PDB file of C-alpha atoms and ligand atoms in Angstrom:
ATOM      1  CA  MET A  20      -9.308   1.496  22.790  1.00  0.00           C
ATOM      2  CA  ARG A  21     -13.478   0.691  23.570  1.00  0.00           C
ATOM      3  CA  LEU A  22     -15.631   0.125  20.727  1.00  0.00           C
ATOM      4  CA  ASP A  23     -19.958   0.747  21.440  1.00  0.00           C
ATOM      5  CA  VAL A  24     -22.136  -0.850  18.584  1.00  0.00           C
ATOM      6  CA  ILE A  25     -25.813   0.062  18.768  1.00  0.00           C
ATOM      7  CA  THR A  26     -27.945  -2.622  17.349  1.00  0.00           C
ATOM      8  CA  ILE A  27     -31.983  -3.956  16.761  1.00  0.00           C
ATOM      9  CA  PHE A  28     -29.227  -7.740  17.412  1.00  0.00           C
ATOM     10  CA  PRO A  29     -26.883  -7.334  19.925  1.00  0.00           C
ATOM     11  CA  GLU A  30     -26.439 -11.174  19.500  1.00  0.00           C
ATOM     12  CA  TYR A  31     -24.604 -10.987  15.816  1.00  0.00           C
ATOM     13  CA  LEU A  32     -21.583  -9.017  17.056  1.00  0.00           C
ATOM     14  CA  ASP A  33     -20.484 -12.456  19.784  1.00  0.00           C
ATOM     15  CA  PRO A  34     -17.435 -12.357  16.813  1.00  0.00           C
ATOM     16  CA  LEU A  35     -15.999  -9.345  18.742  1.00  0.00           C
ATOM     17  CA  ARG A  36     -14.818 -10.995  21.946  1.00  0.00           C
ATOM     18  CA  HIS A  37     -13.087 -14.240  19.298  1.00  0.00           C
ATOM     19  CA  ALA A  38      -9.315 -14.645  18.313  1.00  0.00           C
ATOM     20  CA  LEU A  39      -7.213 -11.676  18.477  1.00  0.00           C
ATOM     21  CA  LEU A  40     -10.745  -9.165  19.488  1.00  0.00           C
ATOM     22  CA  GLY A  41     -10.916 -11.692  23.350  1.00  0.00           C
ATOM     23  CA  LYS A  42      -7.157 -11.959  23.346  1.00  0.00           C
ATOM     24  CA  ALA A  43      -6.975  -8.112  23.406  1.00  0.00           C
ATOM     25  CA  ILE A  44     -10.263  -7.553  25.044  1.00  0.00           C
ATOM     26  CA  GLU A  45      -8.551  -9.899  28.013  1.00  0.00           C
ATOM     27  CA  GLN A  46      -5.040  -7.507  28.171  1.00  0.00           C
ATOM     28  CA  GLY A  47      -7.139  -4.449  28.762  1.00  0.00           C
ATOM     29  CA  ARG A  48      -5.962  -2.944  25.102  1.00  0.00           C
ATOM     30  CA  LEU A  49      -9.748  -3.088  23.709  1.00  0.00           C
ATOM     31  CA  GLU A  50     -13.168  -2.527  25.757  1.00  0.00           C
ATOM     32  CA  VAL A  51     -16.511  -3.449  23.989  1.00  0.00           C
ATOM     33  CA  GLY A  52     -19.584  -2.515  24.617  1.00  0.00           C
ATOM     34  CA  VAL A  53     -23.039  -3.959  22.400  1.00  0.00           C
ATOM     35  CA  HIS A  54     -25.761  -2.422  22.885  1.00  0.00           C
ATOM     36  CA  ASP A  55     -29.740  -2.913  22.134  1.00  0.00           C
ATOM     37  CA  LEU A  56     -31.521  -0.382  20.581  1.00  0.00           C
ATOM     38  CA  ARG A  57     -34.602  -1.037  21.498  1.00  0.00           C
ATOM     39  CA  GLN A  58     -33.613  -0.454  25.001  1.00  0.00           C
ATOM     40  CA  TRP A  59     -34.354   3.871  23.906  1.00  0.00           C
ATOM     41  CA  ALA A  60     -37.748   2.253  22.549  1.00  0.00           C
ATOM     42  CA  THR A  61     -40.424   4.066  24.216  1.00  0.00           C
ATOM     43  CA  ASP A  62     -43.733   2.532  22.755  1.00  0.00           C
ATOM     44  CA  ALA A  63     -45.625  -1.083  24.043  1.00  0.00           C
ATOM     45  CA  HIS A  64     -44.243  -2.610  21.225  1.00  0.00           C
ATOM     46  CA  LYS A  65     -40.064  -1.068  21.305  1.00  0.00           C
ATOM     47  CA  SER A  66     -40.622  -0.254  17.579  1.00  0.00           C
ATOM     48  CA  VAL A  67     -37.656   1.493  15.766  1.00  0.00           C
ATOM     49  CA  ASP A  68     -39.218   1.899  12.700  1.00  0.00           C
ATOM     50  CA  ASP A  69     -41.302   3.177  10.905  1.00  0.00           C
ATOM     51  CA  SER A  70     -42.836   4.596   6.875  1.00  0.00           C
ATOM     52  CA  PRO A  71     -40.410   6.459   4.906  1.00  0.00           C
ATOM     53  CA  PHE A  72     -41.943   9.966   4.065  1.00  0.00           C
ATOM     54  CA  GLY A  73     -42.827  10.323   0.406  1.00  0.00           C
ATOM     55  CA  GLY A  74     -44.046   6.978   0.204  1.00  0.00           C
ATOM     56  CA  GLY A  75     -42.256   4.061  -1.377  1.00  0.00           C
ATOM     57  CA  PRO A  76     -41.195   0.474   0.044  1.00  0.00           C
ATOM     58  CA  GLY A  77     -39.731  -0.332   3.434  1.00  0.00           C
ATOM     59  CA  MET A  78     -39.506   0.827   6.786  1.00  0.00           C
ATOM     60  CA  VAL A  79     -36.431   3.822   8.334  1.00  0.00           C
ATOM     61  CA  MET A  80     -35.194   3.957  10.827  1.00  0.00           C
ATOM     62  CA  LYS A  81     -36.630   6.577  14.086  1.00  0.00           C
ATOM     63  CA  PRO A  82     -34.329   9.237  15.398  1.00  0.00           C
ATOM     64  CA  GLU A  83     -36.669   9.612  18.626  1.00  0.00           C
ATOM     65  CA  VAL A  84     -34.368   5.552  19.271  1.00  0.00           C
ATOM     66  CA  TRP A  85     -31.511   6.346  17.434  1.00  0.00           C
ATOM     67  CA  GLY A  86     -31.259  10.277  19.552  1.00  0.00           C
ATOM     68  CA  PRO A  87     -30.664   9.176  22.883  1.00  0.00           C
ATOM     69  CA  ALA A  88     -29.044   6.257  22.182  1.00  0.00           C
ATOM     70  CA  LEU A  89     -25.898   7.935  20.603  1.00  0.00           C
ATOM     71  CA  ASP A  90     -26.566  10.471  23.545  1.00  0.00           C
ATOM     72  CA  SER A  91     -26.261   7.525  25.951  1.00  0.00           C
ATOM     73  CA  VAL A  92     -23.179   6.117  24.245  1.00  0.00           C
ATOM     74  CA  ALA A  93     -21.163   8.943  23.386  1.00  0.00           C
ATOM     75  CA  ALA A  94     -21.568  10.422  27.530  1.00  0.00           C
ATOM     76  CA  ARG A  95     -20.819   6.602  28.467  1.00  0.00           C
ATOM     77  CA  GLU A  96     -23.617   5.560  30.137  1.00  0.00           C
ATOM     78  CA  SER A  97     -24.696   2.265  29.383  1.00  0.00           C
ATOM     79  CA  ALA A  98     -21.900   0.132  29.882  1.00  0.00           C
ATOM     80  CA  ALA A  99     -22.892  -3.660  29.023  1.00  0.00           C
ATOM     81  CA  ASN A 100     -19.492  -5.025  28.227  1.00  0.00           C
ATOM     82  CA  LEU A 101     -18.679  -8.427  26.270  1.00  0.00           C
ATOM     83  CA  GLU A 102     -16.479 -10.945  28.433  1.00  0.00           C
ATOM     84  CA  SER A 103     -13.250 -12.296  26.323  1.00  0.00           C
ATOM     85  CA  ALA A 104     -14.471 -15.315  25.255  1.00  0.00           C
ATOM     86  CA  LEU A 105     -11.365 -17.340  25.639  1.00  0.00           C
ATOM     87  CA  PRO A 106      -8.489 -17.067  28.647  1.00  0.00           C
ATOM     88  CA  HIS A 107      -5.761 -16.214  26.030  1.00  0.00           C
ATOM     89  CA  LEU A 108      -3.417 -14.024  28.310  1.00  0.00           C
ATOM     90  CA  ASN A 109      -0.815 -16.615  29.105  1.00  0.00           C
ATOM     91  CA  ARG A 110      -0.835 -18.491  25.093  1.00  0.00           C
ATOM     92  CA  PRO A 111       1.412 -15.768  23.031  1.00  0.00           C
ATOM     93  CA  ARG A 112       0.975 -17.141  19.618  1.00  0.00           C
ATOM     94  CA  HIS A 113       3.769 -18.676  17.788  1.00  0.00           C
ATOM     95  CA  ASP A 114       5.096 -15.800  15.756  1.00  0.00           C
ATOM     96  CA  GLU A 115       4.740 -13.396  18.555  1.00  0.00           C
ATOM     97  CA  LEU A 116       8.513 -12.045  18.985  1.00  0.00           C
ATOM     98  CA  GLU A 117       9.900 -10.488  21.964  1.00  0.00           C
ATOM     99  CA  GLY A 118      10.791  -7.119  22.379  1.00  0.00           C
ATOM    100  CA  VAL A 119       8.755  -5.439  19.648  1.00  0.00           C
ATOM    101  CA  GLU A 120       7.395  -2.567  20.185  1.00  0.00           C
ATOM    102  CA  ALA A 121       3.816  -1.240  19.645  1.00  0.00           C
ATOM    103  CA  GLN A 122       3.402   1.679  17.218  1.00  0.00           C
ATOM    104  CA  ALA A 123       1.141   3.826  16.237  1.00  0.00           C
ATOM    105  CA  TYR A 124       0.085   4.729  12.995  1.00  0.00           C
ATOM    106  CA  ALA A 125      -0.876   8.839  12.336  1.00  0.00           C
ATOM    107  CA  VAL A 126      -4.157  10.046  13.917  1.00  0.00           C
ATOM    108  CA  ASP A 127      -6.861  10.931  11.379  1.00  0.00           C
ATOM    109  CA  ALA A 128      -8.290  14.048  11.960  1.00  0.00           C
ATOM    110  CA  THR A 129      -8.772  17.064   9.940  1.00  0.00           C
ATOM    111  CA  ALA A 130      -7.957  20.622  11.313  1.00  0.00           C
ATOM    112  CA  ASP A 131     -11.523  21.645  12.048  1.00  0.00           C
ATOM    113  CA  GLU A 132     -12.429  18.543  14.026  1.00  0.00           C
ATOM    114  CA  ASP A 133     -12.408  18.616  17.598  1.00  0.00           C
ATOM    115  CA  SER A 134     -10.531  15.557  17.653  1.00  0.00           C
ATOM    116  CA  ASP A 135     -11.457  14.985  21.887  1.00  0.00           C
ATOM    117  CA  LEU A 136     -14.870  13.642  20.419  1.00  0.00           C
ATOM    118  CA  PRO A 137     -15.614  10.307  19.899  1.00  0.00           C
ATOM    119  CA  LEU A 138     -15.436   8.732  16.346  1.00  0.00           C
ATOM    120  CA  LEU A 139     -19.030   8.103  15.467  1.00  0.00           C
ATOM    121  CA  ILE A 140     -18.651   4.897  12.471  1.00  0.00           C
ATOM    122  CA  VAL A 141     -22.309   4.827  10.173  1.00  0.00           C
ATOM    123  CA  PRO A 142     -21.730   1.617   8.305  1.00  0.00           C
ATOM    124  CA  THR A 143     -23.980   2.153   4.751  1.00  0.00           C
ATOM    125  CA  PRO A 144     -23.346   1.154   0.936  1.00  0.00           C
ATOM    126  CA  THR A 145     -23.739   5.171   0.347  1.00  0.00           C
ATOM    127  CA  GLY A 146     -20.519   5.764   2.566  1.00  0.00           C
ATOM    128  CA  LYS A 147     -17.066   6.785   1.745  1.00  0.00           C
ATOM    129  CA  PRO A 148     -15.674   3.321   0.862  1.00  0.00           C
ATOM    130  CA  PHE A 149     -13.479   1.590   3.772  1.00  0.00           C
ATOM    131  CA  SER A 150      -9.713   1.322   3.349  1.00  0.00           C
ATOM    132  CA  GLN A 151      -7.035   0.275   4.853  1.00  0.00           C
ATOM    133  CA  ALA A 152      -5.367   3.629   5.229  1.00  0.00           C
ATOM    134  CA  ASP A 153      -8.910   4.449   7.376  1.00  0.00           C
ATOM    135  CA  ALA A 154      -7.926   1.168   9.320  1.00  0.00           C
ATOM    136  CA  ARG A 155      -4.671   2.481  10.102  1.00  0.00           C
ATOM    137  CA  ALA A 156      -5.868   6.282  11.135  1.00  0.00           C
ATOM    138  CA  TRP A 157      -8.970   4.590  13.438  1.00  0.00           C
ATOM    139  CA  SER A 158      -6.713   2.169  15.483  1.00  0.00           C
ATOM    140  CA  ASN A 159      -5.224   4.970  17.368  1.00  0.00           C
ATOM    141  CA  GLU A 160      -8.669   6.249  17.910  1.00  0.00           C
ATOM    142  CA  GLU A 161      -9.994   6.086  22.123  1.00  0.00           C
ATOM    143  CA  HIS A 162     -13.752   5.702  21.496  1.00  0.00           C
ATOM    144  CA  ILE A 163     -15.508   4.988  18.282  1.00  0.00           C
ATOM    145  CA  VAL A 164     -18.988   3.622  18.673  1.00  0.00           C
ATOM    146  CA  PHE A 165     -20.547   2.046  15.216  1.00  0.00           C
ATOM    147  CA  ALA A 166     -24.314   3.022  14.606  1.00  0.00           C
ATOM    148  CA  CYS A 167     -25.802  -1.124  12.289  1.00  0.00           C
ATOM    149  CA  GLY A 168     -28.480   0.550  10.584  1.00  0.00           C
ATOM    150  CA  ARG A 169     -31.483  -2.260   9.200  1.00  0.00           C
ATOM    151  CA  TYR A 170     -34.139  -2.232   6.651  1.00  0.00           C
ATOM    152  CA  GLU A 171     -33.906   0.835   4.477  1.00  0.00           C
ATOM    153  CA  GLY A 172     -31.624   2.556   6.812  1.00  0.00           C
ATOM    154  CA  ILE A 173     -31.467   5.157   9.305  1.00  0.00           C
ATOM    155  CA  ASP A 174     -33.486   8.668   9.954  1.00  0.00           C
ATOM    156  CA  GLN A 175     -31.140  11.219   8.424  1.00  0.00           C
ATOM    157  CA  ARG A 176     -31.563  13.483  10.476  1.00  0.00           C
ATOM    158  CA  VAL A 177     -29.771  11.528  13.118  1.00  0.00           C
ATOM    159  CA  VAL A 178     -25.769  11.719  11.140  1.00  0.00           C
ATOM    160  CA  ASP A 179     -26.690  14.637  11.400  1.00  0.00           C
ATOM    161  CA  ASP A 180     -27.569  15.954  14.498  1.00  0.00           C
ATOM    162  CA  ALA A 181     -24.525  13.159  16.219  1.00  0.00           C
ATOM    163  CA  ALA A 182     -21.800  15.391  13.762  1.00  0.00           C
ATOM    164  CA  ARG A 183     -22.640  17.651  17.638  1.00  0.00           C
ATOM    165  CA  ARG A 184     -21.135  15.407  20.113  1.00  0.00           C
ATOM    166  CA  TYR A 185     -19.174  12.739  17.595  1.00  0.00           C
ATOM    167  CA  ARG A 186     -16.724  13.379  14.260  1.00  0.00           C
ATOM    168  CA  VAL A 187     -18.971  11.353  11.653  1.00  0.00           C
ATOM    169  CA  ARG A 188     -18.105   9.014   9.351  1.00  0.00           C
ATOM    170  CA  GLU A 189     -20.564   7.781   6.936  1.00  0.00           C
ATOM    171  CA  VAL A 190     -18.883   4.218   5.167  1.00  0.00           C
ATOM    172  CA  SER A 191     -19.139   0.977   2.450  1.00  0.00           C
ATOM    173  CA  ILE A 192     -17.802  -1.476   2.620  1.00  0.00           C
ATOM    174  CA  GLY A 193     -18.569  -2.583  -0.824  1.00  0.00           C
ATOM    175  CA  ASP A 194     -20.345  -1.948  -3.848  1.00  0.00           C
ATOM    176  CA  TYR A 195     -23.300  -4.315  -2.448  1.00  0.00           C
ATOM    177  CA  VAL A 196     -25.705  -3.990  -0.132  1.00  0.00           C
ATOM    178  CA  LEU A 197     -26.491  -6.147   3.336  1.00  0.00           C
ATOM    179  CA  ILE A 198     -29.117  -7.086   5.166  1.00  0.00           C
ATOM    180  CA  GLY A 199     -27.811  -4.665   8.117  1.00  0.00           C
ATOM    181  CA  GLY A 200     -24.568  -2.662   9.829  1.00  0.00           C
ATOM    182  CA  GLU A 201     -23.809  -6.042  11.904  1.00  0.00           C
ATOM    183  CA  VAL A 202     -21.642  -7.491   9.192  1.00  0.00           C
ATOM    184  CA  ALA A 203     -19.842  -4.749   8.057  1.00  0.00           C
ATOM    185  CA  THR A 204     -18.801  -3.561  11.935  1.00  0.00           C
ATOM    186  CA  LEU A 205     -17.411  -6.697  12.610  1.00  0.00           C
ATOM    187  CA  VAL A 206     -15.329  -6.099   9.374  1.00  0.00           C
ATOM    188  CA  ILE A 207     -14.356  -2.248  10.158  1.00  0.00           C
ATOM    189  CA  ALA A 208     -13.454  -3.601  13.890  1.00  0.00           C
ATOM    190  CA  GLU A 209     -10.872  -6.460  12.911  1.00  0.00           C
ATOM    191  CA  ALA A 210      -9.204  -3.979  10.565  1.00  0.00           C
ATOM    192  CA  VAL A 211      -8.796  -1.603  13.559  1.00  0.00           C
ATOM    193  CA  VAL A 212      -8.235  -4.337  15.854  1.00  0.00           C
ATOM    194  CA  ARG A 213      -5.447  -6.174  14.332  1.00  0.00           C
ATOM    195  CA  LEU A 214      -3.873  -2.294  13.793  1.00  0.00           C
ATOM    196  CA  ILE A 215      -4.209  -1.531  17.486  1.00  0.00           C
ATOM    197  CA  PRO A 216      -0.435  -0.850  19.040  1.00  0.00           C
ATOM    198  CA  GLY A 217       0.435  -4.471  20.353  1.00  0.00           C
ATOM    199  CA  VAL A 218      -2.427  -6.485  19.367  1.00  0.00           C
ATOM    200  CA  LEU A 219       0.065  -8.483  16.460  1.00  0.00           C
ATOM    201  CA  GLY A 220       2.792  -9.566  18.679  1.00  0.00           C
ATOM    202  CA  ASN A 221       5.104  -9.240  15.112  1.00  0.00           C
ATOM    203  CA  LYS A 222       4.333  -6.464  14.204  1.00  0.00           C
ATOM    204  CA  ARG A 223       5.976  -7.125  10.810  1.00  0.00           C
ATOM    205  CA  SER A 224       2.503  -9.700  10.023  1.00  0.00           C
ATOM    206  CA  HIS A 225       0.783  -6.112   9.124  1.00  0.00           C
ATOM    207  CA  GLU A 226       3.391  -4.053   7.785  1.00  0.00           C
ATOM    208  CA  GLU A 227       3.503  -6.613   4.810  1.00  0.00           C
ATOM    209  CA  ASP A 228       0.176  -7.139   3.980  1.00  0.00           C
ATOM    210  CA  SER A 229      -1.661  -6.557   1.607  1.00  0.00           C
ATOM    211  CA  PHE A 230      -1.704  -2.610   0.735  1.00  0.00           C
ATOM    212  CA  SER A 231       0.177  -1.446   3.378  1.00  0.00           C
ATOM    213  CA  ASP A 232       2.987  -0.697   0.578  1.00  0.00           C
ATOM    214  CA  GLY A 233       0.070  -0.086  -1.944  1.00  0.00           C
ATOM    215  CA  LEU A 234       0.204  -3.262  -2.912  1.00  0.00           C
ATOM    216  CA  LEU A 235      -0.711  -6.705  -3.201  1.00  0.00           C
ATOM    217  CA  GLU A 236       1.074  -9.384  -1.547  1.00  0.00           C
ATOM    218  CA  GLY A 237       1.891 -12.244  -2.912  1.00  0.00           C
ATOM    219  CA  PRO A 238       1.758 -15.701  -2.675  1.00  0.00           C
ATOM    220  CA  SER A 239       2.333 -17.882   0.676  1.00  0.00           C
ATOM    221  CA  TYR A 240       3.497 -21.706   0.916  1.00  0.00           C
ATOM    222  CA  THR A 241       4.820 -23.703   4.224  1.00  0.00           C
ATOM    223  CA  LYS A 242       5.776 -27.527   5.119  1.00  0.00           C
ATOM    224  CA  PRO A 243       5.685 -30.076   3.288  1.00  0.00           C
ATOM    225  CA  ARG A 244       8.057 -28.639   0.049  1.00  0.00           C
ATOM    226  CA  GLU A 245       5.822 -31.229  -2.085  1.00  0.00           C
ATOM    227  CA  TRP A 246       2.035 -31.460  -1.723  1.00  0.00           C
ATOM    228  CA  ARG A 247       0.076 -33.143  -4.555  1.00  0.00           C
ATOM    229  CA  GLY A 248       2.729 -33.331  -7.671  1.00  0.00           C
ATOM    230  CA  LEU A 249       2.192 -28.912  -6.338  1.00  0.00           C
ATOM    231  CA  ALA A 250       6.566 -27.669  -5.987  1.00  0.00           C
ATOM    232  CA  VAL A 251       6.951 -25.187  -3.368  1.00  0.00           C
ATOM    233  CA  PRO A 252       8.972 -22.293  -5.143  1.00  0.00           C
ATOM    234  CA  ASP A 253      13.101 -22.951  -4.803  1.00  0.00           C
ATOM    235  CA  VAL A 254      13.891 -19.057  -3.801  1.00  0.00           C
ATOM    236  CA  LEU A 255      11.821 -19.779  -1.143  1.00  0.00           C
ATOM    237  CA  THR A 256      14.473 -22.568   0.088  1.00  0.00           C
ATOM    238  CA  SER A 257      17.095 -21.251  -1.161  1.00  0.00           C
ATOM    239  CA  GLY A 258      18.161 -20.481   1.938  1.00  0.00           C
ATOM    240  CA  ASN A 259      19.327 -16.659   0.087  1.00  0.00           C
ATOM    241  CA  HIS A 260      16.930 -13.640   2.343  1.00  0.00           C
ATOM    242  CA  GLY A 261      18.153 -11.334  -0.588  1.00  0.00           C
ATOM    243  CA  LEU A 262      16.607 -13.582  -3.306  1.00  0.00           C
ATOM    244  CA  VAL A 263      14.009 -14.009  -1.179  1.00  0.00           C
ATOM    245  CA  ASP A 264      12.454  -9.997  -0.955  1.00  0.00           C
ATOM    246  CA  THR A 265      13.310  -9.897  -3.933  1.00  0.00           C
ATOM    247  CA  TRP A 266      11.169 -12.569  -5.321  1.00  0.00           C
ATOM    248  CA  ARG A 267       8.090 -11.522  -2.776  1.00  0.00           C
ATOM    249  CA  ARG A 268       8.856  -7.934  -3.948  1.00  0.00           C
ATOM    250  CA  GLU A 269       8.346  -9.262  -8.091  1.00  0.00           C
ATOM    251  CA  GLN A 270       5.369 -11.469  -6.638  1.00  0.00           C
ATOM    252  CA  ALA A 271       3.606  -8.628  -4.810  1.00  0.00           C
ATOM    253  CA  LEU A 272       4.128  -6.515  -8.412  1.00  0.00           C
ATOM    254  CA  LEU A 273       2.320  -9.226 -10.569  1.00  0.00           C
ATOM    255  CA  ARG A 274       0.209  -9.855  -9.040  1.00  0.00           C
ATOM    256  CA  THR A 275      -0.992  -6.222  -8.878  1.00  0.00           C
ATOM    257  CA  TRP A 276      -0.733  -5.715 -11.688  1.00  0.00           C
ATOM    258  CA  GLN A 277      -2.683  -8.981 -13.413  1.00  0.00           C
ATOM    259  CA  ARG A 278      -5.227  -7.887 -10.266  1.00  0.00           C
ATOM    260  CA  ARG A 279      -5.311  -4.407  -9.281  1.00  0.00           C
ATOM    261  CA  PRO A 280      -3.273  -3.176 -11.790  1.00  0.00           C
ATOM    262  CA  GLU A 281      -5.086   0.497 -10.921  1.00  0.00           C
ATOM    263  CA  LEU A 282      -3.661   0.613  -7.338  1.00  0.00           C
ATOM    264  CA  LEU A 283      -0.087   0.540  -9.040  1.00  0.00           C
ATOM    265  CA  GLU A 284      -0.570   4.130  -9.943  1.00  0.00           C
ATOM    266  CA  ALA A 285      -0.540   4.986  -6.179  1.00  0.00           C
ATOM    267  CA  ALA A 286       2.274   2.637  -5.351  1.00  0.00           C
ATOM    268  CA  GLU A 287       6.023   3.742  -4.297  1.00  0.00           C
ATOM    269  CA  LEU A 288       7.763   2.007  -7.174  1.00  0.00           C
ATOM    270  CA  ASP A 289      11.376   2.130  -7.363  1.00  0.00           C
ATOM    271  CA  LYS A 290      13.461   1.828 -10.848  1.00  0.00           C
ATOM    272  CA  ASP A 291      13.831  -2.050 -10.069  1.00  0.00           C
ATOM    273  CA  ASP A 292      10.138  -1.978  -9.510  1.00  0.00           C
ATOM    274  CA  LYS A 293       8.878  -0.208 -12.919  1.00  0.00           C
ATOM    275  CA  ALA A 294      11.555  -2.257 -15.435  1.00  0.00           C
ATOM    276  CA  PHE A 295       9.659  -5.381 -13.798  1.00  0.00           C
ATOM    277  CA  ILE A 296       6.019  -3.479 -14.170  1.00  0.00           C
ATOM    278  CA  ALA A 297       8.101  -2.781 -17.434  1.00  0.00           C
ATOM    279  CA  GLN A 298       8.518  -6.295 -18.671  1.00  0.00           C
ATOM    280  CA  LEU A 299       4.819  -7.714 -18.061  1.00  0.00           C
ATOM    281  CA  GLU A 300       3.593  -5.172 -20.046  1.00  0.00           C
ATOM    282  CA  LYS A 301       6.574  -6.048 -22.952  1.00  0.00           C
ATOM    283  CA  GLU A 302       5.477  -9.750 -22.593  1.00  0.00           C
ATOM    284  CA  ALA A 303       1.632  -8.879 -22.451  1.00  0.00           C
ATOM    285  CA  ASN A 304       1.612  -7.528 -25.805  1.00  0.00           C
ATOM    286  CA  THR A 305       3.632  -9.576 -27.546  1.00  0.00           C
ATOM    287  CA  GLN A 306       1.490 -12.928 -26.595  1.00  0.00           C
ATOM    288  CA  GLY A 307      -1.330 -10.444 -27.316  1.00  0.00           C
ATOM    289  CA  GLU A 308       0.087  -9.924 -31.369  1.00  0.00           C
ATOM    290  CA  GLY A 309       1.438 -13.613 -31.363  1.00  0.00           C
TER     291      GLY A 309
HETATM  292  N1  SAM V  16     -31.658   1.477   1.008  1.00  0.00           N
HETATM  293  C1  SAM V  16     -29.752   1.416   1.859  1.00  0.00           C
HETATM  294  C2  SAM V  16     -29.640   2.323   0.066  1.00  0.00           C
HETATM  295  O1  SAM V  16     -30.181   1.834  -0.300  1.00  0.00           O
HETATM  296  O2  SAM V  16     -28.271   2.240   0.571  1.00  0.00           O
HETATM  297  C3  SAM V  16     -29.741   0.099   2.081  1.00  0.00           C
HETATM  298  C4  SAM V  16     -29.969  -0.151   3.552  1.00  0.00           C
HETATM  299  S1  SAM V  16     -29.668  -2.057   3.868  1.00  0.00           S
HETATM  300  C5  SAM V  16     -30.665  -2.713   3.307  1.00  0.00           C
HETATM  301  C6  SAM V  16     -29.667  -1.680   5.294  1.00  0.00           C
HETATM  302  C7  SAM V  16     -28.340  -1.378   6.307  1.00  0.00           C
HETATM  303  O3  SAM V  16     -27.117  -2.186   5.680  1.00  0.00           O
HETATM  304  C8  SAM V  16     -28.057  -0.620   6.004  1.00  0.00           C
HETATM  305  O4  SAM V  16     -28.266   0.707   6.596  1.00  0.00           O
HETATM  306  C9  SAM V  16     -26.418  -0.240   6.581  1.00  0.00           C
HETATM  307  O5  SAM V  16     -26.048  -0.338   7.660  1.00  0.00           O
HETATM  308  C10 SAM V  16     -25.837  -1.769   6.122  1.00  0.00           C
HETATM  309  N2  SAM V  16     -25.012  -2.177   4.525  1.00  0.00           N
HETATM  310  C11 SAM V  16     -25.659  -2.402   3.770  1.00  0.00           C
HETATM  311  N3  SAM V  16     -24.803  -2.831   3.193  1.00  0.00           N
HETATM  312  C12 SAM V  16     -23.729  -2.354   2.881  1.00  0.00           C
HETATM  313  C13 SAM V  16     -22.411  -1.542   2.294  1.00  0.00           C
HETATM  314  N4  SAM V  16     -22.282  -1.923   1.265  1.00  0.00           N
HETATM  315  N5  SAM V  16     -21.360  -0.726   3.958  1.00  0.00           N
HETATM  316  C14 SAM V  16     -21.342  -0.523   4.097  1.00  0.00           C
HETATM  317  N6  SAM V  16     -22.696  -1.151   5.712  1.00  0.00           N
HETATM  318  C15 SAM V  16     -24.168  -1.799   4.727  1.00  0.00           C
END
């Protein structure tokens, strides 16, 4: 996969060279290009913004700068590749498993789209909420470009025009407003790259993550068995894998029911899951009455 990021703060994207992403770069599974938008600015001050038509506060990013930047990056004319920050290649993580096969997720392309076009992700609070399903689908992409807005955002014609050479997604990472698109890009890039087949050595790591089966993951514990008077649940040290699996499933259901009950409506629940939820609801009702 190749990721290109266009930004006025290239140094903000340095985390893309570290840890798992740095390792993916080193393994040749990922290339990352970070491009300073100002190189496409043509005036003496290298300005990238101007006042909004119709008045109002703030500045809007200029189409004459963004248009050529997106043309050039779509055509892969501008390299600017990041080097991995750490030499990881010969140091497998402790949880990596020998012989784990890389397995791709289903591809997300609507029927009328030309999937040969690169994917352009435009982070914006007005976009469609980013989800684990998007991360999974985009982990199959060959070329993803991120356009990082600042100020009041990018002139809308840039997004409309880009649809001629990209598949465009305007995406929000949550119902709050950041200063710029760089942090949103880091969030999305990290969620996508860890799902590229082969990037996580142990495939089970993400198959059991929150949202993969529509539920939140339950709590995790490590050594020591007792810490500050708090003990690890007995079942986890019982050596009985069947009981551990049942306990983990129930903890996932319990946490989802407590924190994100709306997820339960879309999750695939079997007879035992439904009985467990019904029991939780019964107990809650009894406590409410008492
Ligand atoms: N005026 C815009 C609005 O009200 O929708 C907010 C612009 S914000 C100050 C500047 C930039 O930060 C946006 O262009 C976008 O790139 C990024 N940004 C801010 N919040 C975001 C969010 N929740 N998700 C994704 N990107 C966001």
